[in-house]
Amino acid sequence: GDSVTQMEGPVTLSEEAFLTINCTYTATGYPSLFWYVQYPGEGLQLLLKATKADDKGSNKGFEATYRKETTSFHLEKGSVQVSDSAVYFCALSRSPFRTGGGADGLTFGKGTHLIIQP
Amino acid sequence: DAGVTQSPTHLIKTRGQQVTLRCSPISGHKSVSWYQQVLGQGPQFIFQYYEKEERGRGNFPDRFSARQFPNYSSELNVNALLLGDSALYLCASSLGQVYQETQYFGPGTRLLVL
């Protein structure tokens, strides 16, 4: 079945460091890809998304490019801030054009806890 | 505009009991999905409802059931609770079905089964 694998945390960085959180997926057809963020004490929020190959999603200085050839959607930010400390989830939604049809929910990775130190 | 709301925020039950969780989607959204998030894990998909019909079901036992009402709000029911059902239950709404749509999550209901 479909699955999402993301790097294990916690990931600890200093402020202004470069961030990469790796995410790879297994899915049939052409899934849409998402990064969600969960700040301490808050609910899940969409950070960015990409719906087809080579699309780049971006928001709040974060970027991720949908790479079908490597089945990846790595999250990057050039200069992290303390306020970026949170848990980041990579997720995919199943294409209705896959065999069997139907509509399902999001498939999430296990999450990566990011800690930014001043 | 109000976001997705869920009630109650916290709940404590004992094994064997039944529980009902409630969700109100963002105004205008017709799709509601339910997820279970165990501590330290990513959310797991339970159900999706669109236009009051079940459109998707995850790998959960028949003890889990849900429905969507004419106003698009939704309830998740869990019967015969087990200790392993302790989790954060998240509701998400979207304009249409899940594929390519942004899902907006509520704050969740934290269920503890003793």
PDB file of N, CA and C in Angstrom, chain A residues 30-32 34 36 38 43-44 46 49 51 89 93-97 102-106 108-111, chain B residues 33 35 37 40-45 48 55-57 88 90 97-107:
ATOM      1  N   TYR A  30      -0.489   9.000  -9.376  1.00  0.00           N
ATOM      2  CA  TYR A  30       0.095  10.337  -9.238  1.00  0.00           C
ATOM      3  C   TYR A  30      -0.451  11.025  -7.987  1.00  0.00           C
ATOM      4  N   PRO A  31       0.145  10.721  -6.841  1.00  0.00           N
ATOM      5  CA  PRO A  31      -0.377  11.316  -5.605  1.00  0.00           C
ATOM      6  C   PRO A  31      -0.090  12.807  -5.538  1.00  0.00           C
ATOM      7  N   SER A  32      -0.846  13.497  -4.715  1.00  0.00           N
ATOM      8  CA  SER A  32      -0.506  14.860  -4.310  1.00  0.00           C
ATOM      9  C   SER A  32       0.313  14.765  -3.030  1.00  0.00           C
ATOM     10  N   PHE A  34       2.133  16.754   0.455  1.00  0.00           N
ATOM     11  CA  PHE A  34       1.887  17.836   1.402  1.00  0.00           C
ATOM     12  C   PHE A  34       2.942  17.812   2.508  1.00  0.00           C
ATOM     13  N   TYR A  36       2.724  19.173   6.436  1.00  0.00           N
ATOM     14  CA  TYR A  36       1.940  19.770   7.504  1.00  0.00           C
ATOM     15  C   TYR A  36       2.878  20.037   8.689  1.00  0.00           C
ATOM     16  N   GLN A  38       2.976  20.972  12.994  1.00  0.00           N
ATOM     17  CA  GLN A  38       2.229  20.981  14.265  1.00  0.00           C
ATOM     18  C   GLN A  38       3.086  21.715  15.288  1.00  0.00           C
ATOM     19  N   GLY A  43      -2.935  22.690  16.558  1.00  0.00           N
ATOM     20  CA  GLY A  43      -3.341  21.642  15.632  1.00  0.00           C
ATOM     21  C   GLY A  43      -2.470  21.609  14.395  1.00  0.00           C
ATOM     22  N   LEU A  44      -2.729  20.627  13.551  1.00  0.00           N
ATOM     23  CA  LEU A  44      -2.002  20.489  12.293  1.00  0.00           C
ATOM     24  C   LEU A  44      -2.371  21.617  11.333  1.00  0.00           C
ATOM     25  N   LEU A  46      -1.472  23.138   7.288  1.00  0.00           N
ATOM     26  CA  LEU A  46      -0.798  22.931   6.019  1.00  0.00           C
ATOM     27  C   LEU A  46       0.331  23.936   5.874  1.00  0.00           C
ATOM     28  N   LYS A  49       2.132  22.479  -0.428  1.00  0.00           N
ATOM     29  CA  LYS A  49       1.719  21.279  -1.142  1.00  0.00           C
ATOM     30  C   LYS A  49       2.166  21.356  -2.603  1.00  0.00           C
ATOM     31  N   THR A  51       0.973  19.244  -6.395  1.00  0.00           N
ATOM     32  CA  THR A  51      -0.005  18.297  -6.904  1.00  0.00           C
ATOM     33  C   THR A  51       0.440  17.557  -8.155  1.00  0.00           C
ATOM     34  N   PHE A  89       5.232  16.989   9.340  1.00  0.00           N
ATOM     35  CA  PHE A  89       4.715  15.742   8.776  1.00  0.00           C
ATOM     36  C   PHE A  89       4.648  15.849   7.255  1.00  0.00           C
ATOM     37  N   SER A  93      -1.802  12.200  -0.724  1.00  0.00           N
ATOM     38  CA  SER A  93      -3.183  11.789  -0.941  1.00  0.00           C
ATOM     39  C   SER A  93      -3.231  10.961  -2.216  1.00  0.00           C
ATOM     40  N   ARG A  94      -4.083   9.942  -2.173  1.00  0.00           N
ATOM     41  CA  ARG A  94      -4.109   8.955  -3.237  1.00  0.00           C
ATOM     42  C   ARG A  94      -4.830   9.490  -4.462  1.00  0.00           C
ATOM     43  N   SER A  95      -4.291   9.151  -5.594  1.00  0.00           N
ATOM     44  CA  SER A  95      -4.889   9.588  -6.842  1.00  0.00           C
ATOM     45  C   SER A  95      -6.159   8.798  -7.116  1.00  0.00           C
ATOM     46  N   PRO A  96      -7.230   9.469  -7.542  1.00  0.00           N
ATOM     47  CA  PRO A  96      -8.435   8.738  -7.927  1.00  0.00           C
ATOM     48  C   PRO A  96      -8.259   7.973  -9.227  1.00  0.00           C
ATOM     49  N   PHE A  97      -7.123   8.171  -9.904  1.00  0.00           N
ATOM     50  CA  PHE A  97      -6.892   7.503 -11.178  1.00  0.00           C
ATOM     51  C   PHE A  97      -6.138   6.195 -11.014  1.00  0.00           C
ATOM     52  N   GLY A 102     -11.892   5.217  -6.112  1.00  0.00           N
ATOM     53  CA  GLY A 102     -12.261   5.564  -4.742  1.00  0.00           C
ATOM     54  C   GLY A 102     -11.476   6.745  -4.233  1.00  0.00           C
ATOM     55  N   ALA A 103     -11.838   7.201  -3.073  1.00  0.00           N
ATOM     56  CA  ALA A 103     -11.173   8.355  -2.465  1.00  0.00           C
ATOM     57  C   ALA A 103     -10.765   7.988  -1.049  1.00  0.00           C
ATOM     58  N   ASP A 104      -9.571   8.279  -0.678  1.00  0.00           N
ATOM     59  CA  ASP A 104      -9.094   7.987   0.659  1.00  0.00           C
ATOM     60  C   ASP A 104      -8.523   9.242   1.278  1.00  0.00           C
ATOM     61  N   GLY A 105      -8.144   9.124   2.531  1.00  0.00           N
ATOM     62  CA  GLY A 105      -7.581  10.267   3.233  1.00  0.00           C
ATOM     63  C   GLY A 105      -6.098  10.392   2.985  1.00  0.00           C
ATOM     64  N   LEU A 106      -5.496  11.257   3.773  1.00  0.00           N
ATOM     65  CA  LEU A 106      -4.056  11.464   3.696  1.00  0.00           C
ATOM     66  C   LEU A 106      -3.313  10.311   4.362  1.00  0.00           C
ATOM     67  N   PHE A 108       0.184   9.785   6.218  1.00  0.00           N
ATOM     68  CA  PHE A 108       1.220  10.602   6.856  1.00  0.00           C
ATOM     69  C   PHE A 108       2.468   9.789   7.162  1.00  0.00           C
ATOM     70  N   GLY A 109       3.611  10.474   7.184  1.00  0.00           N
ATOM     71  CA  GLY A 109       4.810   9.926   7.787  1.00  0.00           C
ATOM     72  C   GLY A 109       4.728  10.041   9.300  1.00  0.00           C
ATOM     73  N   LYS A 110       5.763   9.560   9.981  1.00  0.00           N
ATOM     74  CA  LYS A 110       5.723   9.534  11.442  1.00  0.00           C
ATOM     75  C   LYS A 110       6.025  10.885  12.075  1.00  0.00           C
ATOM     76  N   GLY A 111       6.491  11.833  11.289  1.00  0.00           N
ATOM     77  CA  GLY A 111       6.781  13.162  11.814  1.00  0.00           C
ATOM     78  C   GLY A 111       8.246  13.327  12.195  1.00  0.00           C
TER      79      GLY A 111
ATOM     80  N   SER B  33     -13.064  14.384   7.220  1.00  0.00           N
ATOM     81  CA  SER B  33     -12.273  13.176   7.416  1.00  0.00           C
ATOM     82  C   SER B  33     -11.898  13.050   8.874  1.00  0.00           C
ATOM     83  N   TYR B  35      -9.133  11.164  11.678  1.00  0.00           N
ATOM     84  CA  TYR B  35      -7.818  10.565  11.823  1.00  0.00           C
ATOM     85  C   TYR B  35      -7.571  10.240  13.293  1.00  0.00           C
ATOM     86  N   GLN B  37      -4.393   9.862  15.955  1.00  0.00           N
ATOM     87  CA  GLN B  37      -2.972  10.135  16.127  1.00  0.00           C
ATOM     88  C   GLN B  37      -2.518   9.619  17.488  1.00  0.00           C
ATOM     89  N   GLY B  40       3.456  10.323  19.366  1.00  0.00           N
ATOM     90  CA  GLY B  40       4.728  10.068  18.699  1.00  0.00           C
ATOM     91  C   GLY B  40       4.615   9.531  17.285  1.00  0.00           C
ATOM     92  N   GLN B  41       3.390   9.425  16.767  1.00  0.00           N
ATOM     93  CA  GLN B  41       3.179   8.907  15.414  1.00  0.00           C
ATOM     94  C   GLN B  41       2.438   9.936  14.567  1.00  0.00           C
ATOM     95  N   GLY B  42       2.430   9.701  13.251  1.00  0.00           N
ATOM     96  CA  GLY B  42       1.627  10.528  12.375  1.00  0.00           C
ATOM     97  C   GLY B  42       0.167  10.101  12.420  1.00  0.00           C
ATOM     98  N   PRO B  43      -0.742  10.999  12.033  1.00  0.00           N
ATOM     99  CA  PRO B  43      -2.160  10.642  12.010  1.00  0.00           C
ATOM    100  C   PRO B  43      -2.436   9.478  11.060  1.00  0.00           C
ATOM    101  N   GLN B  44      -3.384   8.622  11.458  1.00  0.00           N
ATOM    102  CA  GLN B  44      -3.822   7.486  10.640  1.00  0.00           C
ATOM    103  C   GLN B  44      -5.253   7.748  10.194  1.00  0.00           C
ATOM    104  N   PHE B  45      -5.497   7.575   8.904  1.00  0.00           N
ATOM    105  CA  PHE B  45      -6.808   7.837   8.325  1.00  0.00           C
ATOM    106  C   PHE B  45      -7.837   6.809   8.788  1.00  0.00           C
ATOM    107  N   GLN B  48     -13.503   9.008   5.531  1.00  0.00           N
ATOM    108  CA  GLN B  48     -13.804  10.245   4.846  1.00  0.00           C
ATOM    109  C   GLN B  48     -15.268  10.239   4.441  1.00  0.00           C
ATOM    110  N   ARG B  55     -16.872   7.909   1.700  1.00  0.00           N
ATOM    111  CA  ARG B  55     -16.100   7.842   0.466  1.00  0.00           C
ATOM    112  C   ARG B  55     -14.759   7.156   0.676  1.00  0.00           C
ATOM    113  N   GLY B  56     -14.426   6.841   1.896  1.00  0.00           N
ATOM    114  CA  GLY B  56     -13.167   6.159   2.142  1.00  0.00           C
ATOM    115  C   GLY B  56     -13.106   5.671   3.567  1.00  0.00           C
ATOM    116  N   ARG B  57     -12.429   4.553   3.738  1.00  0.00           N
ATOM    117  CA  ARG B  57     -12.297   3.953   5.063  1.00  0.00           C
ATOM    118  C   ARG B  57     -10.887   3.424   5.196  1.00  0.00           C
ATOM    119  N   LEU B  88      -5.192  10.931  20.151  1.00  0.00           N
ATOM    120  CA  LEU B  88      -5.786  12.205  19.749  1.00  0.00           C
ATOM    121  C   LEU B  88      -6.578  11.938  18.470  1.00  0.00           C
ATOM    122  N   LEU B  90      -8.482  13.444  15.361  1.00  0.00           N
ATOM    123  CA  LEU B  90      -8.496  14.674  14.588  1.00  0.00           C
ATOM    124  C   LEU B  90      -9.577  14.625  13.521  1.00  0.00           C
ATOM    125  N   GLN B  97     -13.417  16.445  -2.218  1.00  0.00           N
ATOM    126  CA  GLN B  97     -12.753  15.236  -1.751  1.00  0.00           C
ATOM    127  C   GLN B  97     -11.263  15.485  -1.611  1.00  0.00           C
ATOM    128  N   VAL B  98     -10.544  14.510  -0.996  1.00  0.00           N
ATOM    129  CA  VAL B  98      -9.214  14.766  -0.461  1.00  0.00           C
ATOM    130  C   VAL B  98      -8.170  15.063  -1.517  1.00  0.00           C
ATOM    131  N   TYR B  99      -8.199  14.351  -2.643  1.00  0.00           N
ATOM    132  CA  TYR B  99      -7.130  14.458  -3.626  1.00  0.00           C
ATOM    133  C   TYR B  99      -6.939  15.902  -4.103  1.00  0.00           C
ATOM    134  N   GLN B 100      -5.724  16.411  -3.935  1.00  0.00           N
ATOM    135  CA  GLN B 100      -5.311  17.765  -4.303  1.00  0.00           C
ATOM    136  C   GLN B 100      -5.914  18.856  -3.423  1.00  0.00           C
ATOM    137  N   GLU B 101      -6.868  18.516  -2.565  1.00  0.00           N
ATOM    138  CA  GLU B 101      -7.496  19.518  -1.723  1.00  0.00           C
ATOM    139  C   GLU B 101      -6.691  19.745  -0.456  1.00  0.00           C
ATOM    140  N   THR B 102      -6.707  20.969   0.045  1.00  0.00           N
ATOM    141  CA  THR B 102      -6.135  21.255   1.351  1.00  0.00           C
ATOM    142  C   THR B 102      -7.119  20.840   2.423  1.00  0.00           C
ATOM    143  N   GLN B 103      -6.667  20.043   3.366  1.00  0.00           N
ATOM    144  CA  GLN B 103      -7.495  19.676   4.508  1.00  0.00           C
ATOM    145  C   GLN B 103      -7.148  20.579   5.682  1.00  0.00           C
ATOM    146  N   TYR B 104      -8.171  21.068   6.348  1.00  0.00           N
ATOM    147  CA  TYR B 104      -8.013  21.948   7.501  1.00  0.00           C
ATOM    148  C   TYR B 104      -8.388  21.156   8.741  1.00  0.00           C
ATOM    149  N   PHE B 105      -7.434  21.095   9.667  1.00  0.00           N
ATOM    150  CA  PHE B 105      -7.610  20.244  10.837  1.00  0.00           C
ATOM    151  C   PHE B 105      -8.140  21.014  12.034  1.00  0.00           C
ATOM    152  N   GLY B 106      -8.959  20.331  12.819  1.00  0.00           N
ATOM    153  CA  GLY B 106      -9.385  20.853  14.100  1.00  0.00           C
ATOM    154  C   GLY B 106      -8.342  20.569  15.169  1.00  0.00           C
ATOM    155  N   PRO B 107      -8.584  21.063  16.389  1.00  0.00           N
ATOM    156  CA  PRO B 107      -7.615  20.890  17.473  1.00  0.00           C
ATOM    157  C   PRO B 107      -7.571  19.478  18.035  1.00  0.00           C
TER     158      PRO B 107
END
